Every structure is written in C-alpha cells, then in structure tokens.
Amino acid sequence: MQTTSLALHTDKYQINMMYAHWVNGTHKRKAVFEAYFRKLPFGNGYAVFAGLERIVNYISQLRFTMDDIKFLSKQEENYDPVFLEELLQFSFQGTIHSMKEGAIVFPDEPLIRVEGSIMETQLVETAILNFMNYQTLIATKASRIKQVAQQDTLLEFGTRRAQEADAAIWGARASYVAGFHATSNMLAGERFGIPTAGTHAHSWVQSFMSEQEAFDVYAKVLPDQVTLLVDTFDTLNSGVPHAIKTAKKLESQGKKMNAIRLDSGDLAYLSIQARQMLDEAGLDYVKIVASNDLDENTIFNLKAQGARIDTWGVGTQLITASDQPSLGGVYKLVEREVDGAMLPTIKISANPEKVSTPGKKEVFRIIDPKHGKAIADYICYPDEEQPLQGGPLKLFNPLHPYLKKTVTRYEAVNMLEPIFVNGRKVYELPNLDEIRAYHREQMDLFWPEYQRKLNPEIYRVNISPAAWNMKQKLIAEHVKSTEE
C-alpha cells in the first residue's frame, strides 16, 4: 500500500547516511546546510524564489508512519530495528531560515539554511531541493514572460502538459506568484485561491451542426463569460464572422462578449485582421486571446510584429520550463560540530564554480537610499558587525577580486527569515496576494537593466572579507594536506 507520508520522499542514500551516523554514534552532532543554485536559469538576470509554503507544510508534517517503517524493514541494508523504532518517534527539531516567497534571488547565495542534528538535516535535503528547484524555476520562467507581456493579461494553461498533477498545481501557484493573473487548473484555484479562467475546446464547435450554432448555444448558457475559440475551421472566413454575429445577438440582450481566442496559425497576422474586423463591426471592446505553445520569446516576437493580442494563454513552455527543465539547486554542508564547537567546512572541486563558501551565512540586500534601488547582495557571517552598523562596506567580486567598490550610504535588509526555531514554526505564511505584492516590491528594487530578457546586466553578489578569507584559508589547508 502506498503511504501518504512524505518522510520517504527522499533519496535512499539519505537514509543510509542517517543509519551510518546512528550506528557510529554521530547522528546527534550538529550541522548546518545551505541550499542555493550556481547559475541563473534561461540566461535571465535574476530568479524568483518560490516553494516555501510547501516546504513549511512538509517540515510541519514530517513523520514516519508504520507503513514507512515496514517498507524500510524490507530493504537489503537490513536496518537495525532499534534504528527504525527511533524513526517512528522522529519529528524535525531543527532551525530553518529562508528567503520569502517572491524574493528576487541570485546564484551562490543561500536561499534556505537548515540547522540541526546531522540526521535530520540530511533527511530533509531531497524534498527541500525538489520543492525549491521546481517552483523557483517556474516562477522565474513566469516572470520572464511577465516582463515581455508587460500589462497584458496572462493565463496559465499548462495542466495537461505538466509532469503529473503536483507539477500542474504547484506550477500554477508559482506562476501566479510571479505575476500571472489566472490558471485553467480548477484544483489550483480551489486550493490556493487563484482566479480561474477558461473558454471552450474545438470539440465544442465540432459537436454541433454548425459553428454558428455552437457559438450561439455557448453564449446562451454563459452570457456573461463568452470567449469564443474561432480557429476550428477557418479563422477569418468563418470563426471571426460567426463570433461577430453572436456578439451582436448578445448586444441585443444587453450583454457584451468578452473575447475571441486564436489557437493556431500566424497569430500576428490573424490578430491584426481579427482586430480590424471586430472594430469595423463596432466591437472594439472585444478582446483577443492567443494560445499555442507560447513563451517569452514568441510573445516578444509577436509584439515586434504588431500583434493585436490582449491576453496570452501560456501552457507547455511554461509549466515544463521546456528550454531549461531544471534549476540545478544544491544543498551543501557549510558547518559541522567538532568536539562541541561549530567549525566551517568546505567542498573542494576540480570545477572552481563548485567550490563552496564555508560557514553559516546571512544574505543582506544593499539598497541605495537615494534611488531606492538595490546595489548588491552581501553575504557575511552572522557575527559580523557590518553591514548592520552602516559603516563603509567593501564590495568585491569573489570570482574577480580586483573588481572592487566601497559604499558608505546604504540600507541593509536581511533576506533570510526565521521559519522554524528548534522545531517550532515561528513564521506566519502569507497569503498569495501578500506574496504577489512582495514580489512586485522586489521587482521595483531593481533597475530595468537587470530585468531585461536579452543580455541582462549582471547583478553583484559579494561575500564579506571574512568569508572570503576563510574560504581561501580552507582551500590552502586542503592544498597543503594533499602535497604532504
């Protein structure tokens, strides 16, 4: 029987490492992990953090069931029954800090920090990355589309092409966080309060003797919600003329048709011609909706061609993030307990970009008070006085240290919020409207150069001199140990 618990929503090596620590007697040692990504998706200038609500719910309900324990007892590792009995009593007792949903985020800065015993911090890795990676990816894709669509209405239409139900539902939510206006997914609407929107399918038109009859019946049943799909047979010679006749019948009843929808063909040409036909019929209030494998690139090109489209239904390309189907977020150990003291630790790699920055860290957004815009993100240790003291702040690029800048007048905003403290949830989850408002505030902090779709300006993410020196120290110690 399939368990409803998410405790086993993890990789097997997590359980094996937990077991090995338990056998070794090191399972209660303290550890600090940080989750982050190394490279911005889609060649974008920023990413949009999402997934926190699901992470909070996961941690709050994290328990092993009897079914989980029965399954584990059948594994080839032959786990000690005493270990399994301890799992049955498990609940998360650690501390988690996180970015707020809707935050604008960048590579190599902690989005989530997890502190606790090595056993519990190891267990939650897979699920946290799963929720963070997918929803952050979709929210970022949605934000790119929003930047191109500007003030147009955006509808999420991706359910039938999503990788199963969870992806459809949480992808719809991530899209809404980043500025989409509605979803076609009714379950997402019920669960999260997202506005829902939909028209009708080609099969509706095909099920009647004529296209005109299909339009008229639909308008009769839903006279206040009439959007007609006009490309079943011939968009300009059949669909639009029939839609105009239906709109005129609605006008005679004191009603107004909302829109027509284009789902195939040359959307730029068809929308221009349809707009002209509607206007000449006195239906300038009727909007034009377009769908058909849209993304930020096709919308950008359609706008450049003068397309007269008011609303965009975006599905497959958004919900699957088809041009980059993974964020690539990682979860790295940065601090561990040794003889009762917490010591920074580093991951060394032959790939320089994979060398981690050791130690538990905070992320501050440095804001120019004159313009109200972000200057840089500053990563430092919790016990460092700056930037909270407000003194001169030295910013340098960790990959290119010769690129330096000192700022003296700034505001420093701590981006990591406490979510759980010693197992107790201390963070009140905001509603979606509050998250969307926070996201808009975040977007307003950044100059347009960082937000543009093509060749965005690179935003500065800096680490403090103390963090930089610790990183160089541990690298040097590793090099020395390998030479001896």
Tab-separated table of C-alpha atoms in Angstrom:
chain	number	residue	atom	x	y	z
A	1	MET	CA	0.000	0.000	0.000
A	2	GLN	CA	1.331	3.444	-0.893
A	3	THR	CA	1.971	5.660	2.122
A	4	THR	CA	0.541	9.175	2.310
A	5	SER	CA	3.520	10.348	4.364
A	6	LEU	CA	6.306	12.377	2.734
A	7	ALA	CA	9.020	11.120	5.101
A	8	LEU	CA	10.224	8.750	2.380
A	9	HIS	CA	10.170	11.484	-0.236
A	10	THR	CA	13.942	11.315	-0.112
A	11	ASP	CA	16.854	9.556	-1.792
A	12	LYS	CA	17.927	6.233	-0.369
A	13	TYR	CA	21.422	7.463	0.340
A	14	GLN	CA	19.971	9.922	2.843
A	15	ILE	CA	18.515	7.047	4.860
A	16	ASN	CA	21.764	5.124	4.534
A	17	MET	CA	23.819	8.093	5.775
A	18	MET	CA	21.400	8.615	8.656
A	19	TYR	CA	21.754	4.960	9.565
A	20	ALA	CA	25.537	5.052	9.330
A	21	HIS	CA	25.640	8.112	11.622
A	22	TRP	CA	23.294	6.329	14.042
A	23	VAL	CA	25.458	3.217	14.136
A	24	ASN	CA	28.573	5.387	14.510
A	25	GLY	CA	27.005	7.374	17.338
A	26	THR	CA	27.394	10.675	15.446
A	27	HIS	CA	23.734	11.171	14.497
A	28	LYS	CA	23.147	13.896	17.093
A	29	ARG	CA	26.078	16.058	16.056
A	30	LYS	CA	25.031	19.499	14.864
A	31	ALA	CA	25.310	20.544	11.227
A	32	VAL	CA	24.393	23.494	9.013
A	33	PHE	CA	23.411	23.101	5.371
A	34	GLU	CA	22.614	25.806	2.811
A	35	ALA	CA	20.532	25.441	-0.353
A	36	TYR	CA	21.381	27.603	-3.355
A	37	PHE	CA	21.872	27.451	-7.137
A	38	ARG	CA	25.016	28.203	-9.090
A	39	LYS	CA	23.702	29.551	-12.397
A	40	LEU	CA	20.693	31.654	-13.362
A	41	PRO	CA	18.140	29.770	-15.476
A	42	PHE	CA	17.203	30.795	-19.045
A	43	GLY	CA	20.098	33.262	-19.232
A	44	ASN	CA	17.962	35.565	-17.087
A	45	GLY	CA	19.270	38.387	-14.911
A	46	TYR	CA	17.562	37.128	-11.747
A	47	ALA	CA	15.460	34.287	-10.348
A	48	VAL	CA	12.225	34.322	-8.330
A	49	PHE	CA	12.261	32.255	-5.151
A	50	ALA	CA	9.221	30.020	-4.648
A	51	GLY	CA	8.311	26.788	-2.891
A	52	LEU	CA	8.456	27.918	0.737
A	53	GLU	CA	4.825	27.144	1.556
A	54	ARG	CA	5.208	23.537	0.516
A	55	ILE	CA	8.493	23.241	2.395
A	56	VAL	CA	6.861	24.620	5.558
A	57	ASN	CA	3.967	22.166	5.280
A	58	TYR	CA	6.384	19.302	4.620
A	59	ILE	CA	8.539	20.075	7.673
A	60	SER	CA	5.487	20.611	9.896
A	61	GLN	CA	4.041	17.198	8.999
A	62	LEU	CA	7.301	15.258	8.755
A	63	ARG	CA	6.693	11.897	10.435
A	64	PHE	CA	7.462	8.273	9.623
A	65	THR	CA	4.360	6.075	9.546
A	66	MET	CA	4.147	2.385	10.340
A	67	ASP	CA	3.874	1.741	6.604
A	68	ASP	CA	7.127	3.663	6.092
A	69	ILE	CA	8.857	1.585	8.769
A	70	LYS	CA	7.556	-1.686	7.284
A	71	PHE	CA	8.934	-0.643	3.900
A	72	LEU	CA	12.316	0.273	5.376
A	73	SER	CA	12.481	-3.022	7.258
A	74	LYS	CA	12.369	-4.884	3.922
A	75	GLN	CA	15.365	-3.081	2.419
A	76	GLU	CA	18.534	-5.009	1.623
A	77	GLU	CA	20.504	-2.869	4.100
A	78	ASN	CA	18.744	-4.741	6.925
A	79	TYR	CA	18.468	-1.676	9.156
A	80	ASP	CA	18.595	-2.330	12.896
A	81	PRO	CA	15.020	-2.479	14.312
A	82	VAL	CA	16.074	-0.093	17.098
A	83	PHE	CA	17.004	2.499	14.448
A	84	LEU	CA	13.644	2.036	12.767
A	85	GLU	CA	11.897	2.425	16.099
A	86	GLU	CA	13.686	5.742	16.602
A	87	LEU	CA	12.489	6.882	13.171
A	88	LEU	CA	8.948	6.181	14.266
A	89	GLN	CA	9.428	8.767	17.040
A	90	PHE	CA	11.077	11.305	14.703
A	91	SER	CA	9.988	14.936	14.336
A	92	PHE	CA	12.028	17.842	12.997
A	93	GLN	CA	13.643	19.775	15.851
A	94	GLY	CA	15.999	21.953	13.833
A	95	THR	CA	16.063	25.603	12.756
A	96	ILE	CA	15.351	26.839	9.238
A	97	HIS	CA	15.881	30.295	7.747
A	98	SER	CA	14.665	31.098	4.254
A	99	MET	CA	14.123	33.780	1.665
A	100	LYS	CA	10.498	34.898	1.469
A	101	GLU	CA	8.496	33.636	-1.481
A	102	GLY	CA	8.540	36.095	-4.339
A	103	ALA	CA	12.036	37.341	-3.456
A	104	ILE	CA	14.428	38.172	-6.270
A	105	VAL	CA	17.449	35.901	-5.811
A	106	PHE	CA	20.809	35.231	-7.418
A	107	PRO	CA	23.436	32.484	-7.773
A	108	ASP	CA	25.610	31.305	-4.899
A	109	GLU	CA	23.607	32.953	-2.120
A	110	PRO	CA	21.799	30.843	0.494
A	111	LEU	CA	18.081	30.657	-0.248
A	112	ILE	CA	17.417	28.260	2.624
A	113	ARG	CA	19.582	27.493	5.655
A	114	VAL	CA	18.938	24.360	7.704
A	115	GLU	CA	20.477	23.805	11.172
A	116	GLY	CA	20.031	20.796	13.397
A	117	SER	CA	21.346	17.312	14.010
A	118	ILE	CA	23.189	15.745	11.089
A	119	MET	CA	20.458	13.118	10.935
A	120	GLU	CA	17.528	15.500	10.480
A	121	THR	CA	19.359	17.997	8.265
A	122	GLN	CA	20.344	15.120	5.966
A	123	LEU	CA	16.815	13.705	5.793
A	124	VAL	CA	15.147	16.900	4.508
A	125	GLU	CA	17.651	17.652	1.729
A	126	THR	CA	15.925	15.885	-1.150
A	127	ALA	CA	12.428	17.212	-0.516
A	128	ILE	CA	13.597	20.784	0.083
A	129	LEU	CA	15.549	20.778	-3.174
A	130	ASN	CA	12.660	19.168	-5.031
A	131	PHE	CA	10.167	21.835	-3.932
A	132	MET	CA	12.593	24.764	-4.199
A	133	ASN	CA	14.082	23.815	-7.555
A	134	TYR	CA	10.833	23.262	-9.415
A	135	GLN	CA	8.794	26.154	-8.096
A	136	THR	CA	11.677	28.653	-8.327
A	137	LEU	CA	12.270	27.555	-11.917
A	138	ILE	CA	8.610	28.007	-12.922
A	139	ALA	CA	8.269	31.320	-11.078
A	140	THR	CA	11.362	32.606	-12.891
A	141	LYS	CA	10.018	31.476	-16.261
A	142	ALA	CA	6.682	33.128	-15.483
A	143	SER	CA	8.446	36.350	-14.510
A	144	ARG	CA	10.322	36.381	-17.825
A	145	ILE	CA	7.007	36.052	-19.649
A	146	LYS	CA	5.507	38.791	-17.466
A	147	GLN	CA	8.383	41.141	-18.348
A	148	VAL	CA	7.674	40.691	-22.053
A	149	ALA	CA	3.875	40.758	-21.824
A	150	GLN	CA	4.021	43.922	-19.694
A	151	GLN	CA	0.438	44.988	-18.870
A	152	ASP	CA	-1.292	42.223	-20.852
A	153	THR	CA	-3.320	39.541	-19.081
A	154	LEU	CA	-1.530	36.206	-18.572
A	155	LEU	CA	-3.323	32.878	-18.150
A	156	GLU	CA	-1.568	29.661	-17.078
A	157	PHE	CA	-2.828	26.835	-19.337
A	158	GLY	CA	-0.255	24.096	-18.701
A	159	THR	CA	-2.002	21.343	-16.717
A	160	ARG	CA	-2.369	18.738	-19.453
A	161	ARG	CA	1.303	19.029	-20.424
A	162	ALA	CA	2.734	19.135	-16.900
A	163	GLN	CA	4.705	16.257	-15.424
A	164	GLU	CA	1.805	14.918	-13.348
A	165	ALA	CA	-0.693	16.574	-11.007
A	166	ASP	CA	1.706	18.010	-8.412
A	167	ALA	CA	3.669	19.845	-11.098
A	168	ALA	CA	0.489	21.268	-12.587
A	169	ILE	CA	-0.899	22.514	-9.280
A	170	TRP	CA	2.275	23.924	-7.754
A	171	GLY	CA	3.430	25.240	-11.125
A	172	ALA	CA	0.187	27.196	-11.411
A	173	ARG	CA	0.841	28.662	-7.981
A	174	ALA	CA	4.445	29.584	-8.822
A	175	SER	CA	3.241	31.307	-11.991
A	176	TYR	CA	0.702	33.303	-10.017
A	177	VAL	CA	3.377	34.380	-7.523
A	178	ALA	CA	5.393	35.852	-10.397
A	179	GLY	CA	2.538	37.850	-11.887
A	180	PHE	CA	0.224	35.600	-13.909
A	181	HIS	CA	-3.424	36.548	-13.470
A	182	ALA	CA	-5.291	33.223	-13.555
A	183	THR	CA	-4.997	29.488	-14.155
A	184	SER	CA	-7.104	26.958	-16.012
A	185	ASN	CA	-6.495	24.412	-13.231
A	186	MET	CA	-9.568	24.234	-11.026
A	187	LEU	CA	-7.824	22.349	-8.214
A	188	ALA	CA	-5.144	25.039	-8.009
A	189	GLY	CA	-7.940	27.591	-7.886
A	190	GLU	CA	-9.685	25.768	-5.058
A	191	ARG	CA	-6.533	25.010	-3.054
A	192	PHE	CA	-4.761	28.365	-3.363
A	193	GLY	CA	-7.485	30.866	-4.226
A	194	ILE	CA	-6.004	31.601	-7.659
A	195	PRO	CA	-8.553	33.073	-10.110
A	196	THR	CA	-9.571	30.527	-12.745
A	197	ALA	CA	-10.197	31.138	-16.431
A	198	GLY	CA	-11.181	29.085	-19.459
A	199	THR	CA	-13.005	29.163	-22.776
A	200	HIS	CA	-14.108	26.078	-24.703
A	201	ALA	CA	-12.387	23.455	-26.846
A	202	HIS	CA	-12.534	22.783	-30.576
A	203	SER	CA	-14.601	19.715	-29.721
A	204	TRP	CA	-17.408	22.013	-28.539
A	205	VAL	CA	-17.674	23.518	-32.014
A	206	GLN	CA	-17.310	20.137	-33.701
A	207	SER	CA	-20.151	18.665	-31.650
A	208	PHE	CA	-22.747	20.936	-33.340
A	209	MET	CA	-24.117	21.039	-36.855
A	210	SER	CA	-22.548	24.436	-37.456
A	211	GLU	CA	-20.004	26.783	-35.928
A	212	GLN	CA	-22.655	29.472	-35.586
A	213	GLU	CA	-24.931	27.171	-33.608
A	214	ALA	CA	-22.048	26.217	-31.319
A	215	PHE	CA	-21.229	29.871	-30.598
A	216	ASP	CA	-24.846	30.861	-30.048
A	217	VAL	CA	-25.564	27.981	-27.652
A	218	TYR	CA	-22.422	28.704	-25.642
A	219	ALA	CA	-23.359	32.375	-25.393
A	220	LYS	CA	-26.884	31.485	-24.324
A	221	VAL	CA	-25.613	29.262	-21.489
A	222	LEU	CA	-22.838	31.600	-20.282
A	223	PRO	CA	-23.873	35.066	-21.468
A	224	ASP	CA	-21.539	36.909	-19.089
A	225	GLN	CA	-18.465	34.743	-19.756
A	226	VAL	CA	-18.319	34.483	-23.539
A	227	THR	CA	-14.914	33.892	-25.099
A	228	LEU	CA	-15.169	32.025	-28.403
A	229	LEU	CA	-12.474	29.859	-29.983
A	230	VAL	CA	-12.537	30.921	-33.631
A	231	ASP	CA	-9.964	28.709	-35.397
A	232	THR	CA	-11.734	25.329	-35.594
A	233	PHE	CA	-12.328	25.637	-39.365
A	234	ASP	CA	-11.243	28.961	-40.845
A	235	THR	CA	-10.374	31.824	-38.529
A	236	LEU	CA	-11.029	34.840	-40.758
A	237	ASN	CA	-13.639	33.466	-43.165
A	238	SER	CA	-15.673	31.517	-40.632
A	239	GLY	CA	-14.711	31.857	-36.994
A	240	VAL	CA	-14.484	35.632	-36.589
A	241	PRO	CA	-17.591	36.411	-38.726
A	242	HIS	CA	-19.646	33.899	-36.739
A	243	ALA	CA	-18.317	35.293	-33.461
A	244	ILE	CA	-19.348	38.785	-34.568
A	245	LYS	CA	-22.892	37.569	-35.218
A	246	THR	CA	-23.013	36.009	-31.749
A	247	ALA	CA	-21.684	39.232	-30.219
A	248	LYS	CA	-24.420	41.231	-31.928
A	249	LYS	CA	-27.075	38.878	-30.545
A	250	LEU	CA	-25.587	39.380	-27.081
A	251	GLU	CA	-25.722	43.163	-27.541
A	252	SER	CA	-29.437	42.908	-28.342
A	253	GLN	CA	-29.829	41.262	-24.926
A	254	GLY	CA	-27.830	43.973	-23.168
A	255	LYS	CA	-24.766	41.735	-22.872
A	256	LYS	CA	-21.188	42.019	-24.131
A	257	MET	CA	-18.920	39.298	-25.420
A	258	ASN	CA	-15.586	39.148	-23.624
A	259	ALA	CA	-13.151	37.915	-26.250
A	260	ILE	CA	-12.250	35.639	-29.113
A	261	ARG	CA	-9.389	33.140	-28.877
A	262	LEU	CA	-6.796	32.262	-31.504
A	263	ASP	CA	-5.062	28.910	-31.059
A	264	SER	CA	-3.272	28.268	-34.365
A	265	GLY	CA	-1.872	29.846	-37.487
A	266	ASP	CA	0.007	33.114	-37.895
A	267	LEU	CA	-1.034	34.750	-34.648
A	268	ALA	CA	0.372	38.165	-35.581
A	269	TYR	CA	-1.448	38.359	-38.924
A	270	LEU	CA	-4.657	36.751	-37.645
A	271	SER	CA	-4.859	39.025	-34.610
A	272	ILE	CA	-4.324	42.150	-36.726
A	273	GLN	CA	-7.028	41.101	-39.181
A	274	ALA	CA	-9.408	39.953	-36.449
A	275	ARG	CA	-8.940	43.247	-34.574
A	276	GLN	CA	-9.854	45.172	-37.718
A	277	MET	CA	-12.946	43.031	-38.324
A	278	LEU	CA	-14.117	43.411	-34.736
A	279	ASP	CA	-13.550	47.178	-34.733
A	280	GLU	CA	-15.390	47.641	-38.032
A	281	ALA	CA	-18.315	45.732	-36.515
A	282	GLY	CA	-18.381	48.133	-33.564
A	283	LEU	CA	-16.928	45.538	-31.200
A	284	ASP	CA	-13.812	47.390	-30.096
A	285	TYR	CA	-14.434	46.178	-26.537
A	286	VAL	CA	-14.000	42.509	-27.527
A	287	LYS	CA	-10.525	41.335	-26.539
A	288	ILE	CA	-8.265	38.888	-28.363
A	289	VAL	CA	-6.801	35.902	-26.519
A	290	ALA	CA	-3.954	33.866	-28.025
A	291	SER	CA	-2.538	30.459	-27.150
A	292	ASN	CA	-0.476	27.765	-28.954
A	293	ASP	CA	2.955	26.935	-27.439
A	294	LEU	CA	3.710	30.471	-26.342
A	295	ASP	CA	6.654	31.600	-24.259
A	296	GLU	CA	8.563	34.832	-23.665
A	297	ASN	CA	10.354	34.519	-26.988
A	298	THR	CA	7.266	34.021	-29.157
A	299	ILE	CA	5.378	36.737	-27.271
A	300	PHE	CA	8.327	39.105	-27.729
A	301	ASN	CA	8.404	38.361	-31.465
A	302	LEU	CA	4.640	38.650	-31.879
A	303	LYS	CA	4.676	42.044	-30.215
A	304	ALA	CA	7.520	43.120	-32.509
A	305	GLN	CA	5.303	42.130	-35.467
A	306	GLY	CA	2.472	44.327	-34.221
A	307	ALA	CA	0.186	41.554	-32.974
A	308	ARG	CA	-3.084	42.837	-31.508
A	309	ILE	CA	-3.321	40.404	-28.621
A	310	ASP	CA	-4.629	41.377	-25.187
A	311	THR	CA	-4.393	38.092	-23.283
A	312	TRP	CA	-1.875	35.279	-23.531
A	313	GLY	CA	-2.643	31.681	-22.610
A	314	VAL	CA	0.702	30.073	-21.820
A	315	GLY	CA	0.946	26.333	-21.252
A	316	THR	CA	3.553	23.770	-22.224
A	317	GLN	CA	6.578	26.045	-22.461
A	318	LEU	CA	5.885	27.499	-19.017
A	319	ILE	CA	4.806	24.524	-16.937
A	320	THR	CA	7.640	22.306	-18.222
A	321	ALA	CA	10.230	25.126	-18.410
A	322	SER	CA	11.000	23.489	-21.733
A	323	ASP	CA	14.162	25.429	-22.574
A	324	GLN	CA	15.727	24.614	-19.172
A	325	PRO	CA	13.856	21.898	-17.293
A	326	SER	CA	15.950	22.064	-14.099
A	327	LEU	CA	17.209	24.824	-11.820
A	328	GLY	CA	20.156	22.788	-10.551
A	329	GLY	CA	19.909	23.912	-6.944
A	330	VAL	CA	22.238	22.211	-4.449
A	331	TYR	CA	22.323	21.636	-0.679
A	332	LYS	CA	25.783	21.807	0.863
A	333	LEU	CA	27.209	21.250	4.334
A	334	VAL	CA	28.840	24.527	5.435
A	335	GLU	CA	29.356	23.983	9.176
A	336	ARG	CA	29.675	20.944	11.446
A	337	GLU	CA	30.142	20.176	15.109
A	338	VAL	CA	33.629	19.020	16.142
A	339	ASP	CA	34.322	18.397	19.856
A	340	GLY	CA	31.385	20.566	20.831
A	341	ALA	CA	32.354	23.538	18.609
A	342	MET	CA	30.848	24.516	15.274
A	343	LEU	CA	33.514	24.710	12.559
A	344	PRO	CA	33.182	25.883	8.940
A	345	THR	CA	33.655	23.248	6.270
A	346	ILE	CA	34.243	23.480	2.544
A	347	LYS	CA	33.598	21.374	-0.540
A	348	ILE	CA	36.592	21.325	-2.882
A	349	SER	CA	36.070	20.574	-6.562
A	350	ALA	CA	38.047	20.422	-9.778
A	351	ASN	CA	35.366	22.757	-11.112
A	352	PRO	CA	36.060	26.172	-9.499
A	353	GLU	CA	32.390	27.177	-9.584
A	354	LYS	CA	31.562	24.161	-7.412
A	355	VAL	CA	33.874	25.123	-4.538
A	356	SER	CA	31.536	26.077	-1.698
A	357	THR	CA	31.825	29.067	0.618
A	358	PRO	CA	32.322	27.707	4.174
A	359	GLY	CA	30.424	28.758	7.278
A	360	LYS	CA	26.863	29.676	8.230
A	361	LYS	CA	25.946	32.847	6.371
A	362	GLU	CA	23.447	35.693	6.174
A	363	VAL	CA	22.359	37.488	2.997
A	364	PHE	CA	21.825	41.247	3.030
A	365	ARG	CA	20.335	43.267	0.190
A	366	ILE	CA	22.227	46.554	-0.022
A	367	ILE	CA	19.956	49.377	-1.160
A	368	ASP	CA	20.839	52.871	-2.332
A	369	PRO	CA	18.519	55.133	-0.263
A	370	LYS	CA	18.688	57.936	-2.830
A	371	HIS	CA	17.159	55.920	-5.678
A	372	GLY	CA	15.532	53.126	-3.680
A	373	LYS	CA	17.320	50.549	-5.830
A	374	ALA	CA	19.399	47.513	-4.938
A	375	ILE	CA	23.171	47.914	-5.344
A	376	ALA	CA	24.329	44.406	-4.476
A	377	ASP	CA	23.714	41.388	-2.265
A	378	TYR	CA	26.225	40.934	0.548
A	379	ILE	CA	26.948	37.527	2.083
A	380	CYS	CA	28.588	37.516	5.511
A	381	TYR	CA	28.777	35.622	8.784
A	382	PRO	CA	26.076	36.246	11.428
A	383	ASP	CA	28.543	37.704	13.952
A	384	GLU	CA	29.967	40.334	11.593
A	385	GLU	CA	29.127	43.912	12.600
A	386	GLN	CA	28.779	45.167	9.063
A	387	PRO	CA	26.593	45.812	7.215
A	388	LEU	CA	24.209	46.292	10.156
A	389	GLN	CA	26.423	49.024	11.671
A	390	GLY	CA	26.180	51.092	8.496
A	391	GLY	CA	29.878	51.840	8.092
A	392	PRO	CA	31.803	51.751	4.803
A	393	LEU	CA	31.104	48.472	3.065
A	394	LYS	CA	33.676	46.946	0.735
A	395	LEU	CA	32.130	45.073	-2.170
A	396	PHE	CA	34.238	42.885	-4.404
A	397	ASN	CA	33.525	40.183	-6.926
A	398	PRO	CA	34.531	36.800	-5.415
A	399	LEU	CA	35.468	35.458	-8.854
A	400	HIS	CA	37.316	38.629	-9.842
A	401	PRO	CA	38.561	40.243	-6.582
A	402	TYR	CA	40.126	43.180	-8.402
A	403	LEU	CA	36.612	44.437	-9.194
A	404	LYS	CA	36.027	46.465	-6.018
A	405	LYS	CA	33.612	49.110	-4.800
A	406	THR	CA	33.054	50.806	-1.439
A	407	VAL	CA	29.617	52.115	-0.453
A	408	THR	CA	29.043	54.423	2.507
A	409	ARG	CA	25.337	55.362	2.330
A	410	TYR	CA	23.048	52.364	2.163
A	411	GLU	CA	20.268	50.378	3.755
A	412	ALA	CA	20.878	46.710	4.543
A	413	VAL	CA	17.918	44.311	4.503
A	414	ASN	CA	18.391	40.808	5.898
A	415	MET	CA	16.882	38.455	3.318
A	416	LEU	CA	16.772	35.271	5.411
A	417	GLU	CA	13.705	34.967	7.647
A	418	PRO	CA	13.457	32.535	10.580
A	419	ILE	CA	10.866	29.880	9.654
A	420	PHE	CA	11.422	27.166	12.288
A	421	VAL	CA	13.368	27.617	15.519
A	422	ASN	CA	14.217	24.435	17.424
A	423	GLY	CA	11.408	22.611	15.658
A	424	ARG	CA	8.752	25.254	16.311
A	425	LYS	CA	7.248	27.160	13.396
A	426	VAL	CA	7.696	30.884	14.037
A	427	TYR	CA	6.772	32.174	10.576
A	428	GLU	CA	3.217	33.028	9.586
A	429	LEU	CA	2.734	32.027	5.974
A	430	PRO	CA	1.422	34.996	3.968
A	431	ASN	CA	-1.491	34.601	1.588
A	432	LEU	CA	-0.931	34.661	-2.160
A	433	ASP	CA	-1.973	38.275	-2.572
A	434	GLU	CA	0.618	39.278	0.021
A	435	ILE	CA	3.269	37.183	-1.731
A	436	ARG	CA	2.435	38.757	-5.099
A	437	ALA	CA	2.639	42.228	-3.559
A	438	TYR	CA	6.025	41.394	-2.023
A	439	HIS	CA	7.244	40.131	-5.390
A	440	ARG	CA	6.208	43.406	-7.063
A	441	GLU	CA	8.076	45.333	-4.357
A	442	GLN	CA	11.126	43.185	-5.010
A	443	MET	CA	10.953	43.821	-8.746
A	444	ASP	CA	10.732	47.569	-8.098
A	445	LEU	CA	14.060	47.397	-6.252
A	446	PHE	CA	15.955	46.563	-9.420
A	447	TRP	CA	16.842	48.737	-12.370
A	448	PRO	CA	15.401	47.601	-15.743
A	449	GLU	CA	18.897	46.649	-16.904
A	450	TYR	CA	18.814	43.630	-14.572
A	451	GLN	CA	15.317	42.608	-15.672
A	452	ARG	CA	15.542	42.681	-19.457
A	453	LYS	CA	15.168	39.428	-21.373
A	454	LEU	CA	18.222	39.814	-23.597
A	455	ASN	CA	21.734	40.344	-22.237
A	456	PRO	CA	20.731	41.491	-18.741
A	457	GLU	CA	23.238	43.388	-16.630
A	458	ILE	CA	24.954	41.127	-14.068
A	459	TYR	CA	23.894	41.946	-10.516
A	460	ARG	CA	26.644	41.971	-7.892
A	461	VAL	CA	26.648	39.184	-5.305
A	462	ASN	CA	29.533	39.800	-2.893
A	463	ILE	CA	30.953	37.940	0.076
A	464	SER	CA	32.485	39.656	3.076
A	465	PRO	CA	36.264	39.777	3.507
A	466	ALA	CA	35.901	37.422	6.493
A	467	ALA	CA	34.027	34.847	4.416
A	468	TRP	CA	36.481	35.262	1.542
A	469	ASN	CA	39.493	34.839	3.828
A	470	MET	CA	38.002	31.737	5.446
A	471	LYS	CA	37.393	30.221	2.024
A	472	GLN	CA	40.981	30.895	0.935
A	473	LYS	CA	42.304	29.552	4.250
A	474	LEU	CA	40.473	26.234	3.933
A	475	ILE	CA	41.458	25.887	0.269
A	476	ALA	CA	45.110	26.491	1.222
A	477	GLU	CA	44.882	23.933	4.044
A	478	HIS	CA	43.475	21.377	1.638
A	479	VAL	CA	46.177	22.039	-0.937
A	480	LYS	CA	48.856	21.738	1.724
A	481	SER	CA	47.462	18.452	3.035
A	482	THR	CA	47.450	16.935	-0.439
A	483	GLU	CA	51.073	17.986	-1.025
A	484	GLU	CA	52.352	16.386	2.179
